[in-house]
């Protein structure tokens, strides 16, 4: 169960028993969290991570940086699970032989981004322990409007260049046409 409340100028959020049990470490928006993963042989770590995405967020970006073969999983509203046959139950996953994984959840994802709690699971496929850094962050959706000739394209070109640099955030552009 989750409890959220306010007392005076202070906001309080207590994360009690998580759906599915187990440990969940709360992450702060865009603050790296180091974690030692025991040798996993493909097993999902018992410790998962949790971030609350507020209303109006345009995307959630989760990155996992480590030196070994580790994989990343994200699930909305409940813990990432691993069945006895090894199948991982998650909404999104990033799986490769590298130690660097990224998941972007936005309005084009299936399922699309929504406000609430996202659980983040990691699996170490290495025969040895691995120290990783996990970062989860959300950004508001930005809409830019203006008349022709106002400089939107020039400004967007610079913004896209900046956003494509690490951590390689997704950029989507839509332009209406008079045709």
mmCIF file of C-alpha atoms in Angstrom:
data_model
loop_
_atom_site.group_PDB
_atom_site.id
_atom_site.type_symbol
_atom_site.label_atom_id
_atom_site.label_comp_id
_atom_site.label_asym_id
_atom_site.label_seq_id
_atom_site.Cartn_x
_atom_site.Cartn_y
_atom_site.Cartn_z
ATOM 1 C CA UNK A 1 0.000 0.000 0.000
ATOM 2 C CA UNK A 2 1.105 3.533 -0.648
ATOM 3 C CA UNK A 3 0.480 6.522 1.599
ATOM 4 C CA UNK A 4 0.823 10.112 0.561
ATOM 5 C CA UNK A 5 0.049 13.120 2.746
ATOM 6 C CA UNK A 6 0.966 16.676 3.615
ATOM 7 C CA UNK A 7 1.661 18.274 6.974
ATOM 8 C CA UNK A 8 2.226 22.024 6.954
ATOM 9 C CA UNK A 9 4.919 22.786 4.377
ATOM 10 C CA UNK A 10 6.131 19.182 4.280
ATOM 11 C CA UNK A 11 5.071 16.476 1.880
ATOM 12 C CA UNK A 12 5.350 12.880 3.004
ATOM 13 C CA UNK A 13 5.266 9.688 0.966
ATOM 14 C CA UNK A 14 5.689 6.329 2.637
ATOM 15 C CA UNK A 15 6.059 3.237 0.547
ATOM 16 C CA UNK A 16 4.805 0.316 2.553
ATOM 17 C CA UNK A 17 4.429 -3.244 1.394
ATOM 18 C CA UNK A 18 4.941 -3.347 -2.353
ATOM 19 C CA UNK A 19 2.706 -5.347 -4.683
ATOM 20 C CA UNK A 20 4.359 -8.742 -5.000
ATOM 21 C CA UNK A 21 6.478 -8.223 -1.863
ATOM 22 C CA UNK A 22 10.248 -7.746 -1.851
ATOM 23 C CA UNK A 23 12.371 -4.658 -1.529
ATOM 24 C CA UNK A 24 11.876 -1.475 -3.540
ATOM 25 C CA UNK A 25 14.300 1.433 -3.346
ATOM 26 C CA UNK A 26 12.738 4.820 -4.115
ATOM 27 C CA UNK A 27 14.619 6.790 -6.766
ATOM 28 C CA UNK A 28 14.781 10.574 -6.986
ATOM 29 C CA UNK A 29 14.221 12.170 -10.412
ATOM 30 C CA UNK A 30 17.513 12.132 -12.375
ATOM 31 C CA UNK A 31 19.686 11.248 -9.366
ATOM 32 C CA UNK A 32 22.026 8.273 -9.999
ATOM 33 C CA UNK A 33 21.738 5.396 -7.566
ATOM 34 C CA UNK A 34 24.679 2.956 -7.293
ATOM 35 C CA UNK A 35 23.765 -0.660 -6.627
ATOM 36 C CA UNK A 36 25.776 -3.848 -6.175
ATOM 37 C CA UNK A 37 24.113 -6.726 -7.997
ATOM 38 C CA UNK A 38 25.098 -10.202 -6.837
ATOM 39 C CA UNK A 39 26.063 -12.796 -9.427
ATOM 40 C CA UNK A 40 22.747 -13.528 -11.020
ATOM 41 C CA UNK A 41 23.042 -16.105 -13.778
ATOM 42 C CA UNK A 42 20.014 -14.461 -15.392
ATOM 43 C CA UNK A 43 17.896 -14.108 -12.283
ATOM 44 C CA UNK A 44 16.015 -10.899 -11.569
ATOM 45 C CA UNK A 45 17.436 -9.082 -8.538
ATOM 46 C CA UNK A 46 15.239 -9.259 -5.423
ATOM 47 C CA UNK A 47 15.800 -5.533 -4.934
ATOM 48 C CA UNK A 48 13.780 -3.398 -7.328
ATOM 49 C CA UNK A 49 13.552 0.361 -7.751
ATOM 50 C CA UNK A 50 10.549 2.648 -7.709
ATOM 51 C CA UNK A 51 9.927 6.098 -9.156
ATOM 52 C CA UNK A 52 6.750 8.138 -9.057
ATOM 53 C CA UNK A 53 6.000 9.915 -12.340
ATOM 54 C CA UNK A 54 3.831 13.023 -11.831
ATOM 55 C CA UNK A 55 0.921 14.069 -14.059
ATOM 56 C CA UNK A 56 2.075 15.959 -17.155
ATOM 57 C CA UNK A 57 5.345 14.074 -17.613
ATOM 58 C CA UNK A 58 6.081 13.602 -21.306
ATOM 59 C CA UNK A 59 8.575 10.789 -20.889
ATOM 60 C CA UNK A 60 10.360 8.580 -18.400
ATOM 61 C CA UNK A 61 13.961 7.646 -19.197
ATOM 62 C CA UNK A 62 15.605 4.853 -17.214
ATOM 63 C CA UNK A 63 19.289 4.076 -17.719
ATOM 64 C CA UNK A 64 21.422 1.309 -16.300
ATOM 65 C CA UNK A 65 25.202 1.598 -16.558
ATOM 66 C CA UNK A 66 27.400 -1.282 -15.500
ATOM 67 C CA UNK A 67 30.453 -3.149 -16.672
ATOM 68 C CA UNK A 68 28.876 -6.576 -17.106
ATOM 69 C CA UNK A 69 25.939 -8.172 -18.906
ATOM 70 C CA UNK A 70 22.966 -6.643 -17.079
ATOM 71 C CA UNK A 71 19.425 -6.115 -18.368
ATOM 72 C CA UNK A 72 16.750 -3.570 -17.481
ATOM 73 C CA UNK A 73 12.980 -3.947 -17.062
ATOM 74 C CA UNK A 74 10.187 -1.441 -16.286
ATOM 75 C CA UNK A 75 6.598 -2.124 -15.201
ATOM 76 C CA UNK A 76 3.833 0.306 -14.289
ATOM 77 C CA UNK A 77 2.036 -0.136 -10.962
ATOM 78 C CA UNK A 78 3.523 -3.450 -9.884
ATOM 79 C CA UNK A 79 6.814 -5.238 -9.442
ATOM 80 C CA UNK A 80 8.643 -6.764 -12.378
ATOM 81 C CA UNK A 81 8.245 -10.545 -12.080
ATOM 82 C CA UNK A 82 10.243 -13.534 -13.256
ATOM 83 C CA UNK A 83 8.484 -16.835 -13.782
ATOM 84 C CA UNK A 84 10.050 -20.188 -12.977
ATOM 85 C CA UNK A 85 10.835 -20.705 -16.696
ATOM 86 C CA UNK A 86 12.919 -17.481 -16.672
ATOM 87 C CA UNK A 87 10.341 -15.327 -18.509
ATOM 88 C CA UNK A 88 10.375 -11.746 -17.186
ATOM 89 C CA UNK A 89 7.005 -9.960 -16.949
ATOM 90 C CA UNK A 90 7.487 -6.229 -17.650
ATOM 91 C CA UNK A 91 5.960 -3.478 -19.777
ATOM 92 C CA UNK A 92 9.304 -2.489 -21.327
ATOM 93 C CA UNK A 93 12.690 -4.156 -21.438
ATOM 94 C CA UNK A 94 16.224 -3.400 -22.611
ATOM 95 C CA UNK A 95 18.215 -6.558 -23.251
ATOM 96 C CA UNK A 96 21.680 -6.762 -24.760
ATOM 97 C CA UNK A 97 25.049 -8.315 -24.001
ATOM 98 C CA UNK A 98 26.386 -4.947 -22.824
ATOM 99 C CA UNK A 99 26.271 -3.396 -19.397
ATOM 100 C CA UNK A 100 24.512 -0.252 -20.610
ATOM 101 C CA UNK A 101 20.754 -0.262 -21.117
ATOM 102 C CA UNK A 102 18.145 2.480 -21.638
ATOM 103 C CA UNK A 103 14.349 2.424 -21.639
ATOM 104 C CA UNK A 104 12.261 5.403 -22.761
ATOM 105 C CA UNK A 105 8.560 5.428 -21.888
ATOM 106 C CA UNK A 106 6.591 8.148 -23.665
ATOM 107 C CA UNK A 107 3.216 8.723 -25.302
ATOM 108 C CA UNK A 108 4.205 6.427 -28.202
ATOM 109 C CA UNK A 109 5.191 3.492 -25.983
ATOM 110 C CA UNK A 110 2.971 0.474 -25.491
ATOM 111 C CA UNK A 111 1.631 1.002 -22.904
ATOM 112 C CA UNK A 112 2.079 4.805 -23.053
ATOM 113 C CA UNK A 113 3.409 6.878 -20.164
ATOM 114 C CA UNK A 114 1.017 7.706 -17.352
ATOM 115 C CA UNK A 115 1.330 9.192 -13.914
ATOM 116 C CA UNK A 116 1.945 6.826 -11.031
ATOM 117 C CA UNK A 117 4.532 4.389 -9.763
ATOM 118 C CA UNK A 118 6.960 2.596 -12.074
ATOM 119 C CA UNK A 119 8.916 -0.413 -10.820
ATOM 120 C CA UNK A 120 12.376 -0.998 -12.259
ATOM 121 C CA UNK A 121 13.952 -4.440 -12.205
ATOM 122 C CA UNK A 122 17.472 -5.479 -13.139
ATOM 123 C CA UNK A 123 19.017 -8.849 -13.914
ATOM 124 C CA UNK A 124 22.708 -9.693 -13.800
ATOM 125 C CA UNK A 125 23.621 -12.339 -16.364
ATOM 126 C CA UNK A 126 27.228 -12.469 -15.223
ATOM 127 C CA UNK A 127 28.760 -15.165 -13.035
ATOM 128 C CA UNK A 128 30.264 -12.413 -10.857
ATOM 129 C CA UNK A 129 28.839 -9.470 -8.913
ATOM 130 C CA UNK A 130 28.421 -6.177 -10.765
ATOM 131 C CA UNK A 131 28.221 -2.598 -9.530
ATOM 132 C CA UNK A 132 25.748 -0.582 -11.599
ATOM 133 C CA UNK A 133 24.309 2.917 -11.625
ATOM 134 C CA UNK A 134 20.576 3.356 -12.154
ATOM 135 C CA UNK A 135 19.051 6.697 -13.130
ATOM 136 C CA UNK A 136 15.346 7.316 -13.705
ATOM 137 C CA UNK A 137 14.077 10.710 -14.744
ATOM 138 C CA UNK A 138 11.008 12.326 -16.198
ATOM 139 C CA UNK A 139 10.493 15.525 -18.135
ATOM 140 C CA UNK A 140 7.373 17.476 -18.977
ATOM 141 C CA UNK A 141 5.978 17.347 -22.481
ATOM 142 C CA UNK A 142 6.986 20.541 -24.279
ATOM 143 C CA UNK A 143 4.837 22.066 -27.009
ATOM 144 C CA UNK A 144 6.218 24.927 -29.098
ATOM 145 C CA UNK A 145 3.842 27.055 -31.163
ATOM 146 C CA UNK A 146 4.192 30.277 -33.118
ATOM 147 C CA UNK A 147 3.618 31.891 -36.483
ATOM 148 C CA UNK A 148 5.778 31.199 -39.535
ATOM 149 C CA UNK A 149 9.108 33.020 -39.440
ATOM 150 C CA UNK A 150 9.206 33.266 -35.634
ATOM 151 C CA UNK A 151 12.376 31.134 -35.349
ATOM 152 C CA UNK A 152 10.821 27.850 -34.185
ATOM 153 C CA UNK A 153 12.867 25.713 -36.597
ATOM 154 C CA UNK A 154 16.173 27.349 -35.637
ATOM 155 C CA UNK A 155 15.403 26.971 -31.939
ATOM 156 C CA UNK A 156 14.243 23.362 -32.358
ATOM 157 C CA UNK A 157 17.401 22.430 -34.286
ATOM 158 C CA UNK A 158 19.526 23.523 -31.306
ATOM 159 C CA UNK A 159 17.196 21.768 -28.845
ATOM 160 C CA UNK A 160 17.274 18.496 -30.789
ATOM 161 C CA UNK A 161 21.089 18.588 -30.940
ATOM 162 C CA UNK A 162 21.225 19.068 -27.174
ATOM 163 C CA UNK A 163 18.625 16.390 -26.431
ATOM 164 C CA UNK A 164 20.351 13.822 -28.633
ATOM 165 C CA UNK A 165 23.555 14.148 -26.626
ATOM 166 C CA UNK A 166 23.815 11.849 -23.574
ATOM 167 C CA UNK A 167 21.473 10.672 -22.117
ATOM 168 C CA UNK A 168 20.046 10.540 -25.657
ATOM 169 C CA UNK A 169 16.507 11.665 -24.979
ATOM 170 C CA UNK A 170 13.803 10.962 -27.533
ATOM 171 C CA UNK A 171 12.553 13.887 -29.630
ATOM 172 C CA UNK A 172 9.358 13.819 -31.684
ATOM 173 C CA UNK A 173 8.277 16.616 -33.997
ATOM 174 C CA UNK A 174 4.906 17.274 -35.598
ATOM 175 C CA UNK A 175 4.150 20.089 -37.991
ATOM 176 C CA UNK A 176 0.710 20.938 -39.361
ATOM 177 C CA UNK A 177 0.385 21.749 -43.001
ATOM 178 C CA UNK A 178 -1.993 24.008 -44.852
ATOM 179 C CA UNK A 179 -2.400 21.403 -47.631
#
